[in-house]
Short mmCIF file of C-alpha atoms in Angstrom, two decimals:
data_model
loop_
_atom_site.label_atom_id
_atom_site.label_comp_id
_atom_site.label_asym_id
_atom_site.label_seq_id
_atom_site.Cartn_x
_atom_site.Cartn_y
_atom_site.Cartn_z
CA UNK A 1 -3.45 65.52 1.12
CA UNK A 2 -4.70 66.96 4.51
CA UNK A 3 -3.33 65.81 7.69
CA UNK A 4 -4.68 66.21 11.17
CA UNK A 5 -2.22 64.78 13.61
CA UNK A 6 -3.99 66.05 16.81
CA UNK A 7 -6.86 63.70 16.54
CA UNK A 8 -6.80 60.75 17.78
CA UNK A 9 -7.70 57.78 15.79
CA UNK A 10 -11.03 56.78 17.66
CA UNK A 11 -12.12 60.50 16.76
CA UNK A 12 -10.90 60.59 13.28
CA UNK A 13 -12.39 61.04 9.87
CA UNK A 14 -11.24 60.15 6.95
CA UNK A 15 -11.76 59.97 3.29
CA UNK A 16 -10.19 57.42 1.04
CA UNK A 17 -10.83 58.11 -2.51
CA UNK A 18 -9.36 57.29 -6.17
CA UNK A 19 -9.08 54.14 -5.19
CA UNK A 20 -10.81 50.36 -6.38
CA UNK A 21 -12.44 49.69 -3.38
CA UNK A 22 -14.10 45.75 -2.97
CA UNK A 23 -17.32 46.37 -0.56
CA UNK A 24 -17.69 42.36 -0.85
CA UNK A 25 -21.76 42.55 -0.24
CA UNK A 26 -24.09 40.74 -2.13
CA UNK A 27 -23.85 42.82 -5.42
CA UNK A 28 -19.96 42.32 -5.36
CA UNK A 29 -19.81 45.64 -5.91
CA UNK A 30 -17.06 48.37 -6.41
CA UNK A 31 -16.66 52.10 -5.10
CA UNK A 32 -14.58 54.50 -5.80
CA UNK A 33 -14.50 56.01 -2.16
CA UNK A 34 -15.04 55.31 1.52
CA UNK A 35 -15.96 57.54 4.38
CA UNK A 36 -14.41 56.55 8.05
CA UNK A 37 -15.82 58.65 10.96
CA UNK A 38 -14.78 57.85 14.63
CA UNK A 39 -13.37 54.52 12.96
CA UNK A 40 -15.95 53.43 11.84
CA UNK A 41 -16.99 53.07 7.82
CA UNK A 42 -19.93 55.52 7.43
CA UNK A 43 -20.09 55.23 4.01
CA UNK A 44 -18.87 53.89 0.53
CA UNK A 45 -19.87 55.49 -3.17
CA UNK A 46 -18.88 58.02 -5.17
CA UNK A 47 -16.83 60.78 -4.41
CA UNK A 48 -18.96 63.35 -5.33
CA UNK A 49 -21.17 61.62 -2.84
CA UNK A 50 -19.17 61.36 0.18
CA UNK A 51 -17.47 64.58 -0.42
CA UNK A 52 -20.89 66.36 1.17
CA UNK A 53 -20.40 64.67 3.95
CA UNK A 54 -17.25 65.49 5.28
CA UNK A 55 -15.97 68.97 7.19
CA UNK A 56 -12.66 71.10 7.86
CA UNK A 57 -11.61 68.13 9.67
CA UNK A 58 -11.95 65.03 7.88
CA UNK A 59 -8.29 63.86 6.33
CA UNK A 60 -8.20 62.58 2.75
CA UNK A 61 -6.28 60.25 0.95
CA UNK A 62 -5.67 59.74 -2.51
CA UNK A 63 -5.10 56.31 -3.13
CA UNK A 64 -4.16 57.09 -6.82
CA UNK A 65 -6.05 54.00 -8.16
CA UNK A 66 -4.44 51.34 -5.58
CA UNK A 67 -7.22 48.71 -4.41
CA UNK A 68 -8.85 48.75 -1.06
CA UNK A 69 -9.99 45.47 0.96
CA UNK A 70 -12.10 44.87 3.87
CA UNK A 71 -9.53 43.86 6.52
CA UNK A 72 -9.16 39.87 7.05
CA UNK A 73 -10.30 38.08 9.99
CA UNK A 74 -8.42 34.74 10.60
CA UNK A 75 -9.94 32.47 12.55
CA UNK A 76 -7.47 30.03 14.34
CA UNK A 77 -4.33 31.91 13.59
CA UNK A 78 -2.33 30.88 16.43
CA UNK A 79 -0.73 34.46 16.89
CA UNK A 80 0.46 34.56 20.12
CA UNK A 81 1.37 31.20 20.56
CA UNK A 82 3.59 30.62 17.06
CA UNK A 83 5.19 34.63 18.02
CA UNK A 84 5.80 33.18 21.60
CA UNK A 85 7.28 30.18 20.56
CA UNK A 86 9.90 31.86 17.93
CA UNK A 87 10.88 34.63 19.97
CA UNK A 88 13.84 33.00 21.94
CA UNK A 89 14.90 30.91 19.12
CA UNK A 90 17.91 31.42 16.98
CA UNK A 91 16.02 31.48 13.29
CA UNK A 92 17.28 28.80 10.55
CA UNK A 93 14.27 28.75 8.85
CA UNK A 94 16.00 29.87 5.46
CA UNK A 95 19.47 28.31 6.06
CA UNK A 96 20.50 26.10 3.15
CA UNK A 97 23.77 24.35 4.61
CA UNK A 98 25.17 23.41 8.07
CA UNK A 99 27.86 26.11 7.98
CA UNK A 100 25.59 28.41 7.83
CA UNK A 101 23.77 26.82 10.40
CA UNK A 102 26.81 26.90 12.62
CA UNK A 103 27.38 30.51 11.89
CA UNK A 104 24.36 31.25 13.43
CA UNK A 105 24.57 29.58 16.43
CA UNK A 106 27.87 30.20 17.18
CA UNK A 107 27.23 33.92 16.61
CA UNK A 108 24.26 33.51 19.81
CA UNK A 109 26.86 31.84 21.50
CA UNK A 110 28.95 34.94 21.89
CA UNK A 111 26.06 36.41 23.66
CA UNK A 112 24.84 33.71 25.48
CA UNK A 113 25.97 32.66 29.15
CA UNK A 114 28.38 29.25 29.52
CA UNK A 115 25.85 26.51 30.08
CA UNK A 116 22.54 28.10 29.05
CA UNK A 117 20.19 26.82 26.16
CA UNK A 118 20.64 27.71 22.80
CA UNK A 119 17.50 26.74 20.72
CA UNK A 120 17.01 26.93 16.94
CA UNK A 121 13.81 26.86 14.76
CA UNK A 122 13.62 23.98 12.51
CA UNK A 123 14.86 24.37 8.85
CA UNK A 124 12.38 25.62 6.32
CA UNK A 125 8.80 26.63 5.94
CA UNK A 126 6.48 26.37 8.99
CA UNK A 127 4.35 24.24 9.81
CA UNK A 128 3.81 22.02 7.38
CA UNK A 129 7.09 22.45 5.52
CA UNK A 130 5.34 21.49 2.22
CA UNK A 131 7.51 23.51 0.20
CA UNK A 132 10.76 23.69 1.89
CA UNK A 133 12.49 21.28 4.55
CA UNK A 134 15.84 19.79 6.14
CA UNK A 135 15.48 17.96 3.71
CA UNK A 136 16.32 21.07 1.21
CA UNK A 137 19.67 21.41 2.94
CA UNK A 138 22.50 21.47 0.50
CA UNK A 139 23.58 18.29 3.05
CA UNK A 140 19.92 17.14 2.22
CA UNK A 141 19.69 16.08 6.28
CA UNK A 142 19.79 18.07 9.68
CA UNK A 143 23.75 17.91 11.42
CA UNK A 144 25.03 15.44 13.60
CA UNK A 145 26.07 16.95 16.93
CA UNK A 146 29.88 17.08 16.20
CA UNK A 147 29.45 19.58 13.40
CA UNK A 148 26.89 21.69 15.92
CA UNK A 149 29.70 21.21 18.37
CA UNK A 150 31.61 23.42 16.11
CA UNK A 151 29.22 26.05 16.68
CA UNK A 152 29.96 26.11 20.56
CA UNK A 153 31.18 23.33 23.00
CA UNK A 154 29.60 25.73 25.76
CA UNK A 155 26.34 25.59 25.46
CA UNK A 156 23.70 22.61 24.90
CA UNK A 157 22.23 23.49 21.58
CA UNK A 158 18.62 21.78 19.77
CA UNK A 159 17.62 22.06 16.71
CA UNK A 160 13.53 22.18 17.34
CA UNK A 161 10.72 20.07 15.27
CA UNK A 162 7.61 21.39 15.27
CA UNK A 163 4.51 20.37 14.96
CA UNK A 164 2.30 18.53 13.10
CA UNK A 165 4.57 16.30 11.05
CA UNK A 166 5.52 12.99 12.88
CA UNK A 167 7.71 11.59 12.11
CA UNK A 168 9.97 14.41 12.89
CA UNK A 169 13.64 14.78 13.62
CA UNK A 170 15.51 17.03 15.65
CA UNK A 171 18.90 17.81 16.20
CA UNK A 172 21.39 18.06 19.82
CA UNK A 173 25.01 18.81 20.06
CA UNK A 174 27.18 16.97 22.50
CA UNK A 175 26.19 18.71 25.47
CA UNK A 176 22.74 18.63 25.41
CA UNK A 177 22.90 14.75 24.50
CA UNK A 178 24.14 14.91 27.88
CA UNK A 179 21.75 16.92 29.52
CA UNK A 180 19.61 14.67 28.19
CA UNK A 181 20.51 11.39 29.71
CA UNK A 182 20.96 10.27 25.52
CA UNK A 183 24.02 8.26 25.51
CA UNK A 184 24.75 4.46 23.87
CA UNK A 185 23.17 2.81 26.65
CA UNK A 186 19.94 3.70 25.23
CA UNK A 187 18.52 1.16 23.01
CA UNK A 188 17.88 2.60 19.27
CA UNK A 189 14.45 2.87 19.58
CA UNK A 190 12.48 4.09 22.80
CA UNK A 191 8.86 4.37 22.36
CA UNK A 192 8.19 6.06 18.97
CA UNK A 193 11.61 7.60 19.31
CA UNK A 194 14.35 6.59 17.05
CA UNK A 195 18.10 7.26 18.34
CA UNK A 196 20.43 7.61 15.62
CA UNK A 197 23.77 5.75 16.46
CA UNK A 198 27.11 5.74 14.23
CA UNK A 199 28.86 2.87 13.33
CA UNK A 200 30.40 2.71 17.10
CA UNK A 201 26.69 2.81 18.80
CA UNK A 202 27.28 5.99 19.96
CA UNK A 203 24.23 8.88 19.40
CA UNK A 204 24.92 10.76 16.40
CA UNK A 205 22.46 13.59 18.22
CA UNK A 206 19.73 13.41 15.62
CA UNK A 207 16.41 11.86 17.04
CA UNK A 208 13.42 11.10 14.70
CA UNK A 209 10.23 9.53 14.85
CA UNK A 210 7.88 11.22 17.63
CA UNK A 211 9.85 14.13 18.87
CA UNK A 212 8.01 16.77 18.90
CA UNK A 213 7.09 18.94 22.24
CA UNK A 214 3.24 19.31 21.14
CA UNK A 215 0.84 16.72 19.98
CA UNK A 216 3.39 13.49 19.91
CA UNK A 217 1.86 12.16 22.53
CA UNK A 218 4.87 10.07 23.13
CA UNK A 219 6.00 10.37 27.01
CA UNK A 220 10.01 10.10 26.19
CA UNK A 221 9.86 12.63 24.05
CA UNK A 222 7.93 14.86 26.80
CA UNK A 223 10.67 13.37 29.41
CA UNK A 224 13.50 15.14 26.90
CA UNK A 225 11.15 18.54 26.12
CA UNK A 226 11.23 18.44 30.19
CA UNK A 227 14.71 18.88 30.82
CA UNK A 228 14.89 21.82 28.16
CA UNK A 229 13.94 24.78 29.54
CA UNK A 230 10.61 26.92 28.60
CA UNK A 231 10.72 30.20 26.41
CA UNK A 232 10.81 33.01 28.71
CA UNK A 233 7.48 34.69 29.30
CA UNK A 234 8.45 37.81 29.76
CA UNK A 235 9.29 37.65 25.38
CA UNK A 236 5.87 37.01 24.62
CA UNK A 237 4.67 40.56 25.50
CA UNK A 238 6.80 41.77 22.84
CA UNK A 239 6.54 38.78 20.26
CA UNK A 240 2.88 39.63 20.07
CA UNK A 241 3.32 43.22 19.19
CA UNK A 242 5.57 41.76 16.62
CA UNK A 243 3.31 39.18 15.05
CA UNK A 244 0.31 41.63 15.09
CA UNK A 245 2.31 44.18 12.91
CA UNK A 246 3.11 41.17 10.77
CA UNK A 247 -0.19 40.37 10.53
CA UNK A 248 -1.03 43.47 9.42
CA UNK A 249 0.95 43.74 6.73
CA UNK A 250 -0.65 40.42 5.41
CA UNK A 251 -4.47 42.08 5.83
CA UNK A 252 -5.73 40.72 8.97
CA UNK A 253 -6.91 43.04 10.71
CA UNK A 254 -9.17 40.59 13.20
CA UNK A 255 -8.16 37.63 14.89
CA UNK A 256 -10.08 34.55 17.70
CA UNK A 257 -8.09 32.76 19.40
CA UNK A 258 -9.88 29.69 20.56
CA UNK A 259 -7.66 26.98 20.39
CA UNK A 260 -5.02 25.99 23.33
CA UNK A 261 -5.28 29.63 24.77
CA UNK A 262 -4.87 29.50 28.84
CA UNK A 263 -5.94 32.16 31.09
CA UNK A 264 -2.30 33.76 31.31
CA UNK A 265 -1.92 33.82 27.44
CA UNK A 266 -5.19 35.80 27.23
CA UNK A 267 -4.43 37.97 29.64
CA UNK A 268 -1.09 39.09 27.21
CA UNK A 269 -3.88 40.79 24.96
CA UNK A 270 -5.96 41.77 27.76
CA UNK A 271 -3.13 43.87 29.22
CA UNK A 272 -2.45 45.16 25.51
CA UNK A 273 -6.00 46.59 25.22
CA UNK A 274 -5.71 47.60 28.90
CA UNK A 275 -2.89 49.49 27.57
CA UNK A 276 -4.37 50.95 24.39
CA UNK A 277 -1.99 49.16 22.66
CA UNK A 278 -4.06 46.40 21.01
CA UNK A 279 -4.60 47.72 17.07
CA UNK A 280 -6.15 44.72 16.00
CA UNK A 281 -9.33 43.41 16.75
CA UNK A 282 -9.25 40.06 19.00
CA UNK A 283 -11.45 37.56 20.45
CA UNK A 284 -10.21 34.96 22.69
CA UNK A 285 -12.00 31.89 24.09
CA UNK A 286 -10.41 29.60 27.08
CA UNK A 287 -9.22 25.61 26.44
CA UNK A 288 -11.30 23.83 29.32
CA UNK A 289 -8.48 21.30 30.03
CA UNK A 290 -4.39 21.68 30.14
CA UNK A 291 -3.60 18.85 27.25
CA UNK A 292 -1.14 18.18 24.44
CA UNK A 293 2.23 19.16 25.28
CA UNK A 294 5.10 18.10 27.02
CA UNK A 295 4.37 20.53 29.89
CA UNK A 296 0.68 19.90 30.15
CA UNK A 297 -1.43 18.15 32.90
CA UNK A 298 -5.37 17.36 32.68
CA UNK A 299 -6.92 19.14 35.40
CA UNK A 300 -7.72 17.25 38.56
CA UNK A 301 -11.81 17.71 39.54
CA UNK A 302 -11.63 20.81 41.62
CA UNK A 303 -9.08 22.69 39.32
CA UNK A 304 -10.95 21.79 36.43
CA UNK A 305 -14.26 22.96 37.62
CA UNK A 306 -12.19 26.09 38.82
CA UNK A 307 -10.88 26.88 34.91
CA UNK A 308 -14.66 26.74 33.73
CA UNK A 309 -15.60 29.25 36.08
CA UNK A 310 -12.86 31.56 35.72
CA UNK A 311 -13.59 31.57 32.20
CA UNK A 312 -17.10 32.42 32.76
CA UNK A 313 -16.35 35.17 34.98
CA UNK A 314 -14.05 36.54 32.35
CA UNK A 315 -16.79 37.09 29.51
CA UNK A 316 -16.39 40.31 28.23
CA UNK A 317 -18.51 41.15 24.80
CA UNK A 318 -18.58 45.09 24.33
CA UNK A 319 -15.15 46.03 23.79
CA UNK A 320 -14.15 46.89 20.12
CA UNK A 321 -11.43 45.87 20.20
CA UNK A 322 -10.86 42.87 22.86
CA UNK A 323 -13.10 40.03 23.66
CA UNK A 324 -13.27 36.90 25.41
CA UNK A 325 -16.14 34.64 25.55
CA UNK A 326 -16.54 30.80 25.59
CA UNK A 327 -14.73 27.65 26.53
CA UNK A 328 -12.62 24.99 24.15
CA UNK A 329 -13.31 20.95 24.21
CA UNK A 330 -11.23 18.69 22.13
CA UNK A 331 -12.26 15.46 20.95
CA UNK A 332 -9.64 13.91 19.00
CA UNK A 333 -5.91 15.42 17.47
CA UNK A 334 -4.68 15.44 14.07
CA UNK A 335 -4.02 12.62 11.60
CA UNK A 336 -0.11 13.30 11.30
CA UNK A 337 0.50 11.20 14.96
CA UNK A 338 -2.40 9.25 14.47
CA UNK A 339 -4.91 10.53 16.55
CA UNK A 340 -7.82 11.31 14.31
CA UNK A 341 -10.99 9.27 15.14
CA UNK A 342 -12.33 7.63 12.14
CA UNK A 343 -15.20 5.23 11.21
CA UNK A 344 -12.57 3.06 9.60
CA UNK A 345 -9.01 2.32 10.54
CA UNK A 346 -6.21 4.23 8.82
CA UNK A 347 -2.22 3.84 9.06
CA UNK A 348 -0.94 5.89 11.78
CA UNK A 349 3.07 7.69 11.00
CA UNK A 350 4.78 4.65 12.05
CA UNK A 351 2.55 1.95 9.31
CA UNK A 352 -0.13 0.95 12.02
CA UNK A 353 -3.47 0.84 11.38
CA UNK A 354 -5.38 2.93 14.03
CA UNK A 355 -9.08 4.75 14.61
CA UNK A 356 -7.33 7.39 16.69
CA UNK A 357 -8.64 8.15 20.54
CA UNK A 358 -9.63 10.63 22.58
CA UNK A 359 -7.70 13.63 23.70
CA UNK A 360 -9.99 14.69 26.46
CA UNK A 361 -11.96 12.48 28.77
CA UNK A 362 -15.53 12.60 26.85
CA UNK A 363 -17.18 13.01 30.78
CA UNK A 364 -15.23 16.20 31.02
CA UNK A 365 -16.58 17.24 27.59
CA UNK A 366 -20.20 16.98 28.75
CA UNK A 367 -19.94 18.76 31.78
CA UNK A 368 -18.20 21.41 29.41
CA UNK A 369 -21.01 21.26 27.58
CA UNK A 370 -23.82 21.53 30.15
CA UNK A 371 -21.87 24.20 31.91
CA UNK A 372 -21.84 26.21 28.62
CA UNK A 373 -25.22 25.61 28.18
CA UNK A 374 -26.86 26.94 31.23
CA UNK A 375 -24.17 29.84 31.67
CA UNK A 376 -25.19 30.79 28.34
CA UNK A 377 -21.40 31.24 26.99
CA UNK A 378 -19.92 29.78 23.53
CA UNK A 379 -18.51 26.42 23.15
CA UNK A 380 -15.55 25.71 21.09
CA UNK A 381 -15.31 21.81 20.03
CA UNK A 382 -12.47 20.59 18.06
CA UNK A 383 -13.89 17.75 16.11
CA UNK A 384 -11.20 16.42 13.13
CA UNK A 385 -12.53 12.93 12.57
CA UNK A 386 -15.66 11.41 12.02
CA UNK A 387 -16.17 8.72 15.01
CA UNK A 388 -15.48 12.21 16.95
CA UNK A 389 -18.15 13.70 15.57
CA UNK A 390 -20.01 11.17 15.45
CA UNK A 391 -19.47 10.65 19.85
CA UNK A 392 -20.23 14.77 19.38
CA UNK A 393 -23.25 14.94 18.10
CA UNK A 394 -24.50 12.08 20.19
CA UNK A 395 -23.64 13.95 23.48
CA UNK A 396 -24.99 17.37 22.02
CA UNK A 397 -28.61 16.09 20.45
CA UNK A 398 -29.08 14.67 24.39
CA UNK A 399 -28.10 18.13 25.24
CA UNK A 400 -30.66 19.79 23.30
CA UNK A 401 -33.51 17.81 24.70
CA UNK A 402 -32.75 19.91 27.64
CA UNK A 403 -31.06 22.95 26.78
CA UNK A 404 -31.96 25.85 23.89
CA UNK A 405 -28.45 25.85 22.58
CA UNK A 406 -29.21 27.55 19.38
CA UNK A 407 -29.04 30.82 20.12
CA UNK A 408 -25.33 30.65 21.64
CA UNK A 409 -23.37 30.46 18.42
CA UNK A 410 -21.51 27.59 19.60
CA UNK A 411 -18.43 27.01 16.91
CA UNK A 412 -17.06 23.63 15.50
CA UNK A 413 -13.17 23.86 15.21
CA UNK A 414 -10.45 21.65 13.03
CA UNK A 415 -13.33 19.91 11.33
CA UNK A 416 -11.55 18.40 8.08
CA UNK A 417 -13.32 15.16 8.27
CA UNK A 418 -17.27 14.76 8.16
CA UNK A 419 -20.13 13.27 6.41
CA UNK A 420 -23.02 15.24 4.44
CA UNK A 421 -25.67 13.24 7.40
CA UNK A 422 -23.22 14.91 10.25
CA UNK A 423 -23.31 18.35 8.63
CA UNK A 424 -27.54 17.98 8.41
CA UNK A 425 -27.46 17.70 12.74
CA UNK A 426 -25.33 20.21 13.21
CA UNK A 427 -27.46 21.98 11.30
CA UNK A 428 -30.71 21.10 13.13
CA UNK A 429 -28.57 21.72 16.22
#
């Protein structure tokens, strides 16, 4: 194999060859070897082919039979915000008993300052925790906060829950209970929060019902979430790098990030490519509103108006490797905490029948949608159920009777739930 180290990899070219390479076209056809100039693929055949058209310079590779894939491109991967998220967090995720849980903490503890925030991810598989849970504990339940007191009586610790199961549970120690204002005066239940109590009434520190941070909707939950301090920002810079590499290693190789992305998150890969140290292909679109989590506010008028225009000043379309362009709308949430718009009524997480509701004010939507329209830029709709599709299509047919929106490529996002007649005018549209 022949190296050249002084090029860089814009300029390079390489051969790949005795390998099973998958061109996935239209044939479903197979090659033996690929030819990447100035990284690009310039071509893909035989070896005795491409071999004419290389020079001195061009590296090979012998792949020595392995298999070769077109790299993945995920499209609603969440990257920076699930790296963000984890990067302060003491990790659990494969503990199976509450010593070991206590270990761990108490072992960030040591290296933590008296009084400061010690946060946890939940236990087992994220998100969806199909396939391992809390539940999977060799205690089969989360602790109470006397055994996390064990781990330290120095710092308030939590035990997150994440998103999108409701109900949830999470898990404080003693002193965060008290941060908290969570003490037996509370009555058992406040909103669609459940306060676990012993025998004596008192908080055992495990909550459950709608706790999570994101997408509960429930405002004492986002009271608690408000007294526990935000990941540091400064970690996300370095999270990202971490989750790309990770990424990597899974395939993708190409990522858009349209969902719940703000102006300051983008920027984290703008300042990456800005840096030439972005190796993975990104496109990035901006949420119109500030919704769904304990820290977020809708936009009053002016600011709102503001955000649409920053975002369409912030279009960029010829870069390789980073791109922005478009705004996201969201109709409705997901059917874990109920807020899926249906037809029919369904039983939200807590046995109550419910058609779900709006996340964003629909006459926000539509001036989303106009302003896309006429400054020619994608639009991003998250659509889950089908009354919001339903109140979708409506508003974009009218649209259309004004506005060629064909040719903008406008995207449909989250869309587990619609009919065969919705998917024909979306079609048309």
């Amino acid at each position: 194999m022949s190296t050249n180290s002084d090029r860089s990899p814009a300029d390079a070219s390489v051969l790949i060859h005795n390998a099973k390479i998958y061109c996935f076209d239209e044939d479903d056809s197979t090659a033996d070897s690929i030819l990447i100039q100035a990284g690009r693929v310039a071509a893909i055949g035989r070896h005795s082919d491409l071999i004419s058209l290389t020079d001195g310079a061009t590296e090979t590779l012998d792949l020595r039979g392995a298999t070769v894939l077109p790299g993945l491109i995920d499209t609603h991967p969440h990257l920076l915000h699930f790296a963000a998220r984890q990067a302060p967090l003491v990790d659990i995720s494969d503990a199976i008993s509450h010593d070991e849980i206590v270990r761990r903490i108490a072992a960030r503890a040591q290296t933590t300052a008296a009084g400061d925030w010690i946060m946890t991810t939940p236990v087992g598989e994220a998100w969806y925790f199909i396939r391992r849970s809390y539940k999977d504990l060799s205690e089969g339940e989360l602790p109470t906060r006397q055994t996390l007191d064990r781990a330290t009586n120095q710092h308030p610790v939590v035990i997150m829950a994440w998103e999108p199961n409701i109900p949830n549970t999470v898990a404080f120690n003693s002193m965060a209970l008290s941060r908290l204002g969570v003490t037996r005066e509370l009555p058992g239940r406040v909103s669609g929060v459940i306060i676990e109590k012993d025998e004596r009434g008192e908080p055992t520190g495990r909550l459950h019902g709608a706790v999570n941070s994101v997408f509960s909707n429930d405002e004492f939950a986002y009271e608690l979430w408000r007294k526990v301090p935000v990941s540091n920002f400064d970690l996300v810079l370095p999270a990202t790098r971490r989750a790309i590499a990770t990424h990597h290693r899974l395939g993708v190789t190409a990522i858009y990030e349209n969902h719940f992305m703000q102006r300051r998150q983008i920027d984290v890969y703008r300042r990456l490519r800005n840096a030439s140290e972005l190796p993975m292909r990104v496109m990035a679109a901006q949420e119109a509103d500030f919704l769904g989590s304990a820290w977020a506010q809708p936009r009053e008028d002016d600011d709102f108006i503001r955000a649409l225009e920053a975002a369409a000043n912030s279009v960029e379309q010829t870069d390789d490797h980073f791109r922005v362009n478009g705004v996201s709308v969201m109709w409705d949430g997901g059917v874990y905490p109920g807020q899926m718009m249906m037809r029919d009524a369904y039983f939200g997480p807590n046995g109550e029948e419910t058609r779900g509701w709006f996340m964003m004010d629909p006459k926000k939507i539509e001036i989303v949608m106009r302003f896309c329209a006429e400054r020619r830029i994608r639009l991003n709709t998250l659509c889950v159920g089908t009354q919001a599709h339903e109140e979708n299509l409506a508003m974009l047919e009218r649209l259309a009777q004004t506005h060629d929106i064909r040719p903008l490529r406008w995207i449909l996002v989250h869309s587990p739930f619609i009919e065969a007649e919705q998917v024909k005018r979306y079609r048309a549209l």
